Amino acid sequence: MILLYMKATSCARRNLITPRHASLIVNISGKITKINSNVLKQEHPALDKYEYQDDCREIHILKFEWPKTQGVADQVGRVSVKEDQQSLVSATKRVDIHLFLITIWNMNRRKVLLLLVVSLLGCATFGPRPATDIPRERAEENAAIIFERGNDLFKRRDYENALLAFEEIVSRYAATDPYEPAIYLTAFCHYKLARYKNAVSFGERYIKEFYKSKYYLNAVSLVGESYFSLREEYEATYYLTKFYVQTPDTSAKQKAFERIIELLPTLSMAELEKLHRLFMADDIDEHFLYHLAQAEAQKGRKEDAERDFNLLVRRFPETQYLYEAEEYKRFISLGQASGQAGVLLPLTGKFSNIGQDLLQVVRTFERNKTLPFSLHVLDTKSDPIEATLAAHRLAEELRVDFLIAPISSFETFAVCGYAYGKAIPIILPISGEARLESIPLVFTRGQSNEDQARMAARFGAYDKGLNRFAILYPEDGHHRSVAQAFAQEVVRNNREVVAMVSFPPDSITLQKEIEAIKKKEPGALFLAMGTDMIINVAPQVAYYGLESITLLGTDGFHSERVPRLGEKYVEGAIFVAPSTIDDAISKQLKTAGLTINEFTASFYTLLQQLQAITNYERAQLPRMIKETLHGTEIFGVYEIKDGEFIKLADITKSQG
């Protein structure tokens, strides 16, 4: 018995053969033969069914059974049919689309009638190929065409339109070869468009489905960077660490490491413990262990902290944290709190006028007994050496629990060095040097440009009701960081960044960049740049078609030169800058009869905040100070109106 199978493709419609199909016209070596379907079925009842397809390239015979035959040759190729063979295999060749080659060998009852149908264009083959291969082939072809279109757009950095192509493949052609790169490039496009939540979603999907792919590490890095932009610190650290320990790319490895080190101080003790367990076999665990032990010390878990500090030194004898570990271990053993804080003030010398104003603030709090600790003041004499000697006396003789030093930067560096060596927390309420906070146990109330950018994003989203933001910034490390901080905050508050455009810092004209932003139709434009650049860029923003857009910024706008030189082009601009004096604090200073200026306001605010530190132990102080000061920085929101700075509001980090 012979089973003959034929495939069908490219059909406009498919019908089972009926009497109305009078015949099939076939061409064999130029001869025309008509085959009546009804006659075939009568003479050969073993024929179960076959299909005839109008407007097709092939005929599909699902099952065609014939008696045994001994052999046949056809004009299409060499066909060998042997006794009792169960399938027919043929080599086919391409023919004209109008020719159907069917060989009929009709013999007596003892002979064999064989119907051989070969489709055109070399598409058909004999043999049991599943009919489902045909739509799969069509799907592969369609997906490949769509992918090429998307890839071309991607190479031209048209991520918005490239995304449409890749997402079509992801949603409709999951079983095709282009699906794998399409899902990765979908995640990548979302990342480039600052749609970080979508980038995470598609990136994690790719990691799960294609963990053996050559793009696996790229996807891990992309997900880590997306979480970093979303300010989801633990998830960012986890993925960036996975990338760090596996990638052979040294430059990418260094970038990931820098991100990890930046994130570690923001993690909770439980998160650090989890990372330590996950990566204890890798060298990166040196950093996890140190921050874990540090967090345990600050939480007052002395035994756990000492155990992990010892483990750190034992596993990594040349650790870069050797000195810090020894200092923290010593800090843990300092004993009970004295209930006293030392205050360093420049009561004499160059800055004595400031010091005397601040002394009155101390006396006000001491007189009202509103603090949970007593304050002891010593004079720095506006000199770094004298300031260090005063800090030594407070630490060694009075055994103060921590230091408060509203002093100049000139004195600050020397005192911070001493406090660091003695493992004594020190608070700098009027210092603008945010980098000092990289020193353990040093706390500032700095208000960085990144913080200002986040406040500007919140104010624009909620107070101004803006939904679509664009960002323009010079391509350098500092301003890129400010731009990213703004973008991250926009996304966190469920608004959209429609364009994020950079330019070389030495650019004179920004026509191309501004026109690209205009096409995205944003409601506001954040200028992450300094004063001089704002003066140059604002007129171009208006000239190239964005004259009615709302400008947002940071303290680069807070210069009298901006409204004077920027003129009408900066009218209506809204920016965030460190608040000089909070209105509520100003009233309290006035009521207490104290001098009203930015120094007394900052110092008075700090002491009010420190009222929350009660029932503390020395090992817990760093954590309590950090938690007390976190999110309490005050920012002012201003608008340029008629060439003047009009204050709109005061906001703090915690209000976000």
mmCIF file of N, CA, C and O in Angstrom, residues 311-352:
data_model
loop_
_atom_site.group_PDB
_atom_site.id
_atom_site.type_symbol
_atom_site.label_atom_id
_atom_site.label_comp_id
_atom_site.label_asym_id
_atom_site.label_seq_id
_atom_site.Cartn_x
_atom_site.Cartn_y
_atom_site.Cartn_z
ATOM 1 N N LEU A 311 34.925 38.573 60.210
ATOM 2 C CA LEU A 311 34.834 37.753 59.009
ATOM 3 C C LEU A 311 35.403 38.495 57.801
ATOM 4 O O LEU A 311 36.105 37.907 56.966
ATOM 5 N N LEU A 312 35.123 39.787 57.726
ATOM 6 C CA LEU A 312 35.637 40.609 56.636
ATOM 7 C C LEU A 312 37.167 40.584 56.608
ATOM 8 O O LEU A 312 37.782 40.347 55.557
ATOM 9 N N VAL A 313 37.780 40.802 57.760
ATOM 10 C CA VAL A 313 39.242 40.851 57.825
ATOM 11 C C VAL A 313 39.843 39.466 57.581
ATOM 12 O O VAL A 313 40.905 39.341 56.968
ATOM 13 N N ARG A 314 39.167 38.422 58.039
ATOM 14 C CA ARG A 314 39.686 37.067 57.859
ATOM 15 C C ARG A 314 39.614 36.624 56.392
ATOM 16 O O ARG A 314 40.560 36.038 55.865
ATOM 17 N N ARG A 315 38.497 36.890 55.739
ATOM 18 C CA ARG A 315 38.340 36.473 54.343
ATOM 19 C C ARG A 315 39.097 37.363 53.376
ATOM 20 O O ARG A 315 39.532 36.925 52.314
ATOM 21 N N PHE A 316 39.218 38.648 53.739
ATOM 22 C CA PHE A 316 39.892 39.602 52.862
ATOM 23 C C PHE A 316 40.973 40.336 53.663
ATOM 24 O O PHE A 316 40.777 41.495 54.060
ATOM 25 N N PRO A 317 42.079 39.682 53.931
ATOM 26 C CA PRO A 317 43.113 40.267 54.803
ATOM 27 C C PRO A 317 43.686 41.572 54.278
ATOM 28 O O PRO A 317 44.206 42.369 55.063
ATOM 29 N N GLU A 318 43.585 41.818 52.979
ATOM 30 C CA GLU A 318 44.080 43.070 52.416
ATOM 31 C C GLU A 318 42.935 44.009 52.045
ATOM 32 O O GLU A 318 43.069 44.865 51.166
ATOM 33 N N THR A 319 41.810 43.869 52.718
ATOM 34 C CA THR A 319 40.642 44.675 52.408
ATOM 35 C C THR A 319 40.923 46.171 52.517
ATOM 36 O O THR A 319 41.671 46.620 53.390
ATOM 37 N N GLN A 320 40.301 46.926 51.636
ATOM 38 C CA GLN A 320 40.435 48.378 51.688
ATOM 39 C C GLN A 320 39.713 48.968 52.898
ATOM 40 O O GLN A 320 39.913 50.134 53.232
ATOM 41 N N TYR A 321 38.886 48.144 53.553
ATOM 42 C CA TYR A 321 38.116 48.624 54.703
ATOM 43 C C TYR A 321 38.772 48.257 56.036
ATOM 44 O O TYR A 321 38.112 48.336 57.077
ATOM 45 N N LEU A 322 40.010 47.871 55.986
ATOM 46 C CA LEU A 322 40.663 47.414 57.215
ATOM 47 C C LEU A 322 40.622 48.489 58.296
ATOM 48 O O LEU A 322 40.259 48.217 59.446
ATOM 49 N N TYR A 323 40.985 49.708 57.932
ATOM 50 C CA TYR A 323 41.002 50.787 58.915
ATOM 51 C C TYR A 323 39.589 51.087 59.418
ATOM 52 O O TYR A 323 39.360 51.233 60.623
ATOM 53 N N GLU A 324 38.638 51.184 58.489
ATOM 54 C CA GLU A 324 37.258 51.474 58.890
ATOM 55 C C GLU A 324 36.707 50.385 59.804
ATOM 56 O O GLU A 324 35.990 50.671 60.766
ATOM 57 N N ALA A 325 37.040 49.133 59.499
ATOM 58 C CA ALA A 325 36.569 48.031 60.336
ATOM 59 C C ALA A 325 37.089 48.165 61.756
ATOM 60 O O ALA A 325 36.346 47.980 62.736
ATOM 61 N N GLU A 326 38.365 48.486 61.885
ATOM 62 C CA GLU A 326 38.940 48.652 63.219
ATOM 63 C C GLU A 326 38.305 49.830 63.946
ATOM 64 O O GLU A 326 38.048 49.766 65.157
ATOM 65 N N GLU A 327 38.031 50.899 63.210
ATOM 66 C CA GLU A 327 37.416 52.072 63.834
ATOM 67 C C GLU A 327 35.986 51.779 64.292
ATOM 68 O O GLU A 327 35.578 52.193 65.380
ATOM 69 N N TYR A 328 35.244 51.053 63.476
ATOM 70 C CA TYR A 328 33.876 50.723 63.874
ATOM 71 C C TYR A 328 33.868 49.782 65.075
ATOM 72 O O TYR A 328 33.023 49.892 65.969
ATOM 73 N N LYS A 329 34.801 48.862 65.073
ATOM 74 C CA LYS A 329 34.884 47.959 66.225
ATOM 75 C C LYS A 329 35.194 48.763 67.488
ATOM 76 O O LYS A 329 34.645 48.490 68.565
ATOM 77 N N ARG A 330 36.037 49.755 67.344
ATOM 78 C CA ARG A 330 36.343 50.606 68.499
ATOM 79 C C ARG A 330 35.137 51.458 68.879
ATOM 80 O O ARG A 330 34.844 51.661 70.056
ATOM 81 N N PHE A 331 34.423 51.921 67.876
ATOM 82 C CA PHE A 331 33.247 52.735 68.141
ATOM 83 C C PHE A 331 32.190 51.941 68.892
ATOM 84 O O PHE A 331 31.531 52.456 69.806
ATOM 85 N N ILE A 332 32.051 50.665 68.529
ATOM 86 C CA ILE A 332 31.084 49.804 69.211
ATOM 87 C C ILE A 332 31.422 49.678 70.695
ATOM 88 O O ILE A 332 30.540 49.582 71.552
ATOM 89 N N SER A 333 32.706 49.691 70.998
ATOM 90 C CA SER A 333 33.145 49.472 72.380
ATOM 91 C C SER A 333 33.260 50.754 73.192
ATOM 92 O O SER A 333 33.809 50.740 74.297
ATOM 93 N N LEU A 334 32.745 51.881 72.667
ATOM 94 C CA LEU A 334 32.899 53.148 73.386
ATOM 95 C C LEU A 334 32.095 53.202 74.673
ATOM 96 O O LEU A 334 32.342 54.035 75.535
ATOM 97 N N GLY A 335 31.108 52.366 74.772
ATOM 98 C CA GLY A 335 30.368 52.315 76.040
ATOM 99 C C GLY A 335 29.093 53.136 76.020
ATOM 100 O O GLY A 335 28.568 53.489 74.966
ATOM 101 N N GLN A 336 28.613 53.457 77.203
ATOM 102 C CA GLN A 336 27.344 54.160 77.346
ATOM 103 C C GLN A 336 27.462 55.614 76.898
ATOM 104 O O GLN A 336 28.525 56.223 76.927
ATOM 105 N N ALA A 337 26.322 56.156 76.452
ATOM 106 C CA ALA A 337 26.288 57.552 76.023
ATOM 107 C C ALA A 337 26.411 58.473 77.229
ATOM 108 O O ALA A 337 25.953 58.162 78.332
ATOM 109 N N SER A 338 27.028 59.630 77.010
ATOM 110 C CA SER A 338 27.204 60.622 78.085
ATOM 111 C C SER A 338 26.043 61.598 78.149
ATOM 112 O O SER A 338 25.900 62.326 79.136
ATOM 113 N N GLY A 339 25.237 61.639 77.084
ATOM 114 C CA GLY A 339 24.131 62.592 77.068
ATOM 115 C C GLY A 339 24.588 64.010 76.799
ATOM 116 O O GLY A 339 23.883 64.975 77.119
ATOM 117 N N GLN A 340 25.770 64.143 76.178
ATOM 118 C CA GLN A 340 26.324 65.465 75.894
ATOM 119 C C GLN A 340 26.740 65.560 74.424
ATOM 120 O O GLN A 340 27.196 64.587 73.837
ATOM 121 N N ALA A 341 26.579 66.749 73.846
ATOM 122 C CA ALA A 341 27.020 67.023 72.475
ATOM 123 C C ALA A 341 27.926 68.239 72.493
ATOM 124 O O ALA A 341 27.701 69.193 73.247
ATOM 125 N N GLY A 342 28.983 68.189 71.688
ATOM 126 C CA GLY A 342 29.895 69.322 71.598
ATOM 127 C C GLY A 342 29.562 70.211 70.423
ATOM 128 O O GLY A 342 29.179 69.726 69.348
ATOM 129 N N VAL A 343 29.675 71.531 70.604
ATOM 130 C CA VAL A 343 29.399 72.504 69.549
ATOM 131 C C VAL A 343 30.656 73.337 69.307
ATOM 132 O O VAL A 343 31.209 73.928 70.247
ATOM 133 N N LEU A 344 31.108 73.385 68.091
ATOM 134 C CA LEU A 344 32.275 74.172 67.702
ATOM 135 C C LEU A 344 31.804 75.435 66.988
ATOM 136 O O LEU A 344 31.159 75.362 65.941
ATOM 137 N N LEU A 345 32.144 76.608 67.557
ATOM 138 C CA LEU A 345 31.721 77.882 66.983
ATOM 139 C C LEU A 345 32.915 78.829 66.842
ATOM 140 O O LEU A 345 33.781 78.885 67.733
ATOM 141 N N PRO A 346 32.966 79.605 65.746
ATOM 142 C CA PRO A 346 34.023 80.618 65.594
ATOM 143 C C PRO A 346 33.648 81.892 66.380
ATOM 144 O O PRO A 346 33.198 82.890 65.796
ATOM 145 N N LEU A 347 33.849 81.873 67.698
ATOM 146 C CA LEU A 347 33.423 82.992 68.537
ATOM 147 C C LEU A 347 34.364 84.188 68.435
ATOM 148 O O LEU A 347 33.982 85.319 68.763
ATOM 149 N N THR A 348 35.568 83.923 67.999
ATOM 150 C CA THR A 348 36.527 85.005 67.772
ATOM 151 C C THR A 348 37.183 84.790 66.415
ATOM 152 O O THR A 348 37.033 83.739 65.793
ATOM 153 N N GLY A 349 37.921 85.817 65.977
ATOM 154 C CA GLY A 349 38.590 85.689 64.696
ATOM 155 C C GLY A 349 37.735 86.167 63.529
ATOM 156 O O GLY A 349 36.752 86.894 63.693
ATOM 157 N N LYS A 350 38.087 85.712 62.334
ATOM 158 C CA LYS A 350 37.511 86.203 61.087
ATOM 159 C C LYS A 350 36.002 86.029 60.998
ATOM 160 O O LYS A 350 35.293 86.875 60.442
ATOM 161 N N PHE A 351 35.474 84.929 61.513
ATOM 162 C CA PHE A 351 34.040 84.625 61.376
ATOM 163 C C PHE A 351 33.281 84.798 62.695
ATOM 164 O O PHE A 351 32.249 84.180 62.912
ATOM 165 N N SER A 352 33.812 85.649 63.557
ATOM 166 C CA SER A 352 33.217 85.789 64.895
ATOM 167 C C SER A 352 31.794 86.330 64.859
ATOM 168 O O SER A 352 30.970 85.994 65.716
#
